[in-house]
Backbone as JSON, one array per atom type, in Angstrom:
{
  "sequence": "MRPFQVQRQQPQQKDRIQFSFPHTDRKGKGRIALIGHSAGGWISRVYLSNRNYGGRSYNGSELVHSLMTLESPNANAPGAAFKSIEWINREDIPDTVRALAVAGKGFQGGSMWNFYQECI",
  "N": [[-7.39, -0.02, 33.43], [-5.44, 2.04, 31.46], [-4.26, 2.97, 28.15], [-0.97, 1.84, 27.32], [-0.36, 1.57, 29.97], [1.54, -0.35, 32.39], [0.73, -2.54, 34.57], [1.35, -3.76, 37.8], [0.41, -5.81, 39.17], [0.24, -8.8, 38.56], [-1.24, -11.27, 38.48], [-3.62, -10.42, 37.27], [-3.28, -9.16, 34.95], [-3.47, -10.02, 32.47], [-6.17, -10.13, 32.04], [-7.02, -7.81, 32.73], [-5.99, -6.79, 30.16], [-7.55, -7.99, 28.13], [-10.0, -7.09, 28.89], [-9.74, -4.14, 28.94], [-9.08, -3.79, 26.01], [-10.88, -4.99, 24.28], [-11.27, -5.85, 21.64], [-9.21, -7.57, 21.19], [-8.08, -10.86, 20.49], [-7.25, -14.67, 20.31], [-6.3, -15.23, 17.88], [-4.63, -13.67, 16.68], [-5.61, -11.07, 15.58], [-6.17, -7.72, 16.37], [-4.14, -7.64, 18.19], [-2.17, -6.0, 20.81], [0.49, -3.77, 21.21], [2.88, -3.97, 23.97], [4.25, -1.83, 26.29], [7.13, -1.76, 28.57], [8.44, -0.17, 31.27], [10.99, 0.29, 33.35], [10.82, -1.83, 36.05], [8.57, -3.01, 35.22], [9.04, -3.77, 32.49], [10.76, -6.24, 32.53], [8.59, -7.67, 34.09], [6.61, -7.64, 32.24], [7.75, -9.39, 29.88], [7.77, -11.83, 31.71], [5.05, -12.05, 31.41], [4.56, -12.67, 28.56], [5.35, -15.07, 28.54], [4.94, -18.62, 28.42], [5.19, -20.37, 30.07], [5.12, -21.55, 33.91], [4.89, -19.34, 36.43], [5.11, -18.1, 39.61], [2.93, -19.64, 40.07], [1.22, -19.59, 37.76], [0.49, -19.57, 34.52], [0.69, -17.21, 31.89], [0.73, -16.56, 29.23], [0.77, -14.34, 27.56], [1.52, -13.42, 25.05], [-0.63, -14.32, 23.16], [-1.99, -12.29, 22.93], [-0.59, -10.0, 22.65], [1.54, -8.47, 20.31], [4.17, -6.9, 19.95], [6.4, -5.99, 22.0], [8.2, -3.46, 23.69], [10.71, -2.26, 26.11], [11.62, -0.13, 28.71], [14.48, 1.4, 29.85], [14.75, -1.0, 31.61], [15.85, -3.45, 33.82], [17.31, -6.16, 32.84], [19.42, -7.78, 32.98], [21.31, -10.42, 34.32], [22.06, -10.26, 37.98], [23.6, -10.39, 41.27], [21.82, -11.47, 44.16], [18.6, -11.5, 45.93], [16.7, -9.75, 44.74], [16.98, -10.12, 41.92], [16.47, -12.54, 41.12], [14.25, -13.38, 39.95], [14.37, -12.0, 37.29], [16.54, -13.73, 36.65], [15.12, -15.88, 36.09], [13.38, -15.22, 33.91], [15.25, -14.52, 31.88], [16.1, -17.12, 31.18], [13.88, -18.01, 29.45], [12.84, -17.72, 26.18], [11.71, -14.85, 24.05], [8.58, -15.29, 22.66], [8.45, -16.43, 19.24], [6.29, -14.96, 17.75], [6.22, -12.36, 19.01], [7.35, -9.19, 18.14], [10.39, -7.4, 19.53], [11.9, -4.84, 21.66], [14.48, -3.43, 23.48], [14.91, -0.64, 24.96], [17.52, 1.31, 26.26], [18.42, -0.28, 28.46], [20.02, -3.12, 30.09], [21.23, -6.28, 29.17], [19.38, -7.53, 27.54], [18.67, -8.03, 24.66], [16.93, -6.49, 21.95], [15.17, -6.17, 18.65], [16.2, -3.88, 15.79], [15.65, -0.59, 16.07], [14.43, 0.67, 14.09], [13.67, -1.3, 12.4], [11.83, -2.37, 14.14], [10.13, -0.31, 14.38], [9.22, 0.08, 11.64], [7.68, -2.45, 11.53], [5.65, -2.19, 12.95], [3.77, -0.08, 11.98]],
  "CA": [[-5.89, -0.18, 32.93], [-5.27, 3.0, 30.67], [-3.27, 2.32, 27.47], [0.44, 1.97, 27.61], [0.12, 1.62, 31.55], [1.53, -1.41, 32.86], [-0.09, -3.21, 36.01], [2.1, -4.45, 38.56], [-0.59, -7.04, 39.89], [0.27, -9.64, 37.1], [-2.22, -12.32, 38.26], [-4.84, -9.78, 36.7], [-2.73, -8.6, 33.77], [-4.34, -10.81, 31.23], [-7.74, -10.27, 32.29], [-7.11, -6.58, 32.43], [-5.88, -6.31, 28.87], [-8.66, -8.09, 27.39], [-11.26, -6.0, 29.35], [-9.67, -2.85, 28.36], [-8.98, -4.12, 24.59], [-11.82, -6.43, 23.8], [-11.2, -6.26, 20.26], [-7.69, -8.43, 21.08], [-8.38, -12.26, 20.28], [-6.04, -15.32, 20.29], [-6.01, -15.6, 16.53], [-3.95, -12.61, 15.97], [-6.37, -9.8, 15.47], [-6.3, -6.89, 17.34], [-3.11, -7.66, 19.28], [-1.53, -4.85, 21.07], [2.16, -3.48, 21.61], [3.09, -3.95, 25.16], [5.52, -0.98, 26.4], [7.04, -1.61, 30.12], [9.43, 0.86, 32.16], [11.83, -0.2, 34.75], [10.54, -3.49, 36.26], [7.74, -3.34, 33.98], [9.75, -4.34, 31.18], [10.73, -7.47, 32.82], [7.31, -8.28, 34.43], [6.12, -7.94, 30.65], [8.23, -10.67, 29.75], [6.94, -12.95, 32.25], [3.34, -11.92, 31.07], [4.51, -13.04, 27.5], [5.9, -16.82, 28.55], [3.92, -19.92, 28.53], [5.64, -21.12, 31.52], [4.42, -21.22, 35.12], [5.47, -18.27, 37.15], [4.27, -18.09, 40.82], [1.73, -20.87, 39.97], [0.42, -19.27, 36.92], [0.9, -19.29, 33.37], [0.19, -16.07, 31.59], [0.48, -16.53, 27.58], [0.4, -12.96, 27.0], [2.0, -13.46, 23.53], [-1.41, -14.47, 22.22], [-3.04, -10.81, 22.83], [0.5, -9.08, 22.32], [2.26, -8.47, 18.89], [5.19, -6.07, 20.2], [7.2, -5.43, 23.27], [9.48, -2.39, 23.86], [11.34, -2.15, 27.43], [12.57, 1.2, 28.83], [15.47, 1.18, 30.77], [14.54, -2.0, 32.31], [16.66, -4.17, 34.45], [17.27, -7.33, 32.23], [20.91, -8.48, 33.11], [21.22, -11.07, 35.86], [23.01, -9.98, 38.78], [23.82, -11.11, 42.62], [20.69, -10.76, 45.17], [17.3, -12.27, 45.87], [16.07, -9.26, 43.69], [17.39, -10.69, 40.56], [16.03, -13.93, 40.83], [13.21, -13.24, 38.66], [15.16, -11.7, 36.02], [17.61, -14.79, 36.03], [14.06, -16.83, 35.62], [13.08, -14.69, 32.44], [16.29, -14.86, 30.92], [16.13, -18.44, 30.3], [12.74, -18.09, 28.49], [12.78, -16.84, 25.15], [10.79, -14.28, 23.74], [8.11, -15.98, 21.48], [8.8, -15.67, 17.65], [5.36, -14.17, 17.33], [6.5, -11.1, 19.61], [8.6, -8.46, 18.27], [10.84, -6.81, 20.89], [12.78, -3.63, 21.54], [15.06, -2.83, 24.57], [15.67, 0.56, 24.89], [18.31, 1.8, 27.29], [18.47, -1.46, 29.41], [20.81, -4.07, 29.81], [21.14, -7.79, 29.36], [18.02, -8.18, 26.88], [18.93, -7.44, 23.03], [15.5, -6.86, 20.9], [15.67, -5.97, 17.62], [16.92, -2.6, 15.91], [14.33, 0.49, 16.48], [13.98, 0.81, 12.53], [12.96, -2.62, 11.95], [10.74, -2.56, 15.03], [9.27, 0.9, 13.97], [8.35, -0.29, 10.08], [6.74, -3.55, 11.52], [4.64, -1.81, 13.79], [2.96, 0.51, 11.46]],
  "C": [[-6.07, 0.75, 31.6], [-4.2, 2.31, 29.56], [-1.93, 2.5, 27.75], [0.82, 1.84, 29.09], [0.54, 0.06, 31.77], [1.38, -1.9, 34.34], [1.06, -3.73, 36.59], [1.2, -5.79, 39.16], [-0.7, -7.62, 38.53], [-0.87, -10.71, 37.21], [-3.46, -11.97, 37.65], [-4.27, -9.25, 35.56], [-3.54, -8.99, 32.58], [-5.89, -10.12, 31.15], [-8.01, -8.44, 31.86], [-6.78, -6.24, 30.94], [-6.95, -6.79, 27.87], [-9.84, -7.52, 27.8], [-11.24, -4.6, 28.82], [-9.3, -2.56, 26.71], [-9.66, -5.27, 24.27], [-11.93, -6.7, 22.65], [-9.93, -7.55, 20.1], [-8.46, -9.92, 21.21], [-7.07, -13.17, 20.21], [-5.74, -15.65, 18.99], [-5.22, -14.57, 15.96], [-4.32, -11.42, 15.47], [-6.63, -9.04, 16.32], [-5.41, -6.99, 18.42], [-2.8, -6.38, 19.18], [-0.12, -4.93, 21.12], [2.04, -3.09, 23.22], [4.41, -2.92, 25.52], [5.63, -1.09, 28.31], [8.38, -1.04, 30.42], [9.94, -0.16, 33.16], [11.21, -1.77, 34.64], [9.65, -3.94, 35.37], [8.01, -3.89, 32.75], [10.24, -5.95, 31.29], [9.83, -8.43, 33.14], [6.51, -8.65, 33.23], [6.62, -9.05, 30.04], [7.9, -11.86, 30.3], [5.44, -13.08, 31.52], [3.5, -12.83, 29.46], [4.74, -14.59, 27.75], [4.26, -17.57, 28.91], [4.3, -20.71, 29.81], [5.25, -20.77, 32.66], [5.23, -19.99, 35.82], [4.36, -17.84, 38.4], [2.92, -18.82, 40.61], [0.77, -20.37, 38.58], [0.91, -19.09, 35.57], [0.06, -18.24, 32.56], [-0.61, -15.91, 29.85], [0.06, -15.51, 26.96], [0.72, -12.82, 25.4], [0.65, -13.59, 22.74], [-2.16, -13.28, 21.96], [-1.68, -10.03, 22.33], [1.41, -9.06, 20.97], [3.72, -7.69, 18.93], [5.21, -5.79, 21.66], [8.11, -4.5, 23.34], [9.42, -2.4, 25.45], [11.82, -0.86, 27.34], [13.05, 1.32, 29.93], [14.88, -0.18, 32.32], [15.57, -2.89, 32.74], [16.94, -5.49, 34.02], [18.36, -8.31, 32.29], [20.61, -9.34, 34.36], [22.4, -10.41, 36.76], [22.75, -10.63, 40.09], [22.54, -10.63, 43.18], [19.4, -11.46, 45.0], [16.49, -11.39, 44.76], [16.21, -9.44, 42.63], [16.83, -11.91, 40.15], [15.13, -14.22, 39.7], [13.56, -12.86, 37.47], [15.85, -12.71, 35.63], [16.39, -15.84, 35.42], [13.89, -16.65, 34.17], [13.99, -14.76, 31.89], [16.61, -16.28, 30.52], [14.88, -18.91, 29.59], [13.5, -17.02, 27.43], [11.5, -16.16, 24.59], [9.89, -14.74, 22.47], [8.31, -15.15, 20.0], [7.36, -14.62, 17.21], [5.3, -12.72, 17.83], [7.38, -10.2, 19.02], [9.31, -7.58, 19.58], [11.86, -5.72, 20.63], [13.26, -3.3, 22.9], [15.81, -1.21, 24.44], [16.38, 0.97, 26.32], [18.69, 0.85, 28.69], [19.85, -2.46, 28.94], [20.54, -5.52, 30.02], [20.0, -8.62, 28.28], [18.35, -7.47, 25.49], [17.36, -7.78, 22.1], [16.18, -6.81, 19.5], [16.06, -4.39, 17.33], [15.35, -1.59, 15.88], [13.81, 0.91, 14.93], [13.3, -0.11, 12.09], [11.53, -2.74, 12.77], [9.71, -1.35, 14.62], [8.42, 0.64, 12.45], [7.61, -1.35, 10.29], [5.84, -3.27, 11.92], [3.56, -0.79, 13.07], [2.06, -0.05, 10.26]]
}
């Protein structure tokens, strides 16, 4: 996985982040910023969660300090395709992760200025 690339094969995503960024650890040192475009945004929110999804808990918030979603479908909508979004909308972003949604609906992160200032 290259930096800033979100893989859709979630069961291996945490392992890929640890492999691609071996300096990350669960003590808060070397954590990364995760950027997800379109479906990658809500999939990243699943990755941050500590609840079981599809039989596995990812606990990605241990390795991620910030999440930015770009044009992600975060609003609940009718239809089977949006059941996963409904599920993740019942889950809060962990307090240890800053979040910003850009050009998406249904999920409100912080302001861009605050997000930028905290990342530098």
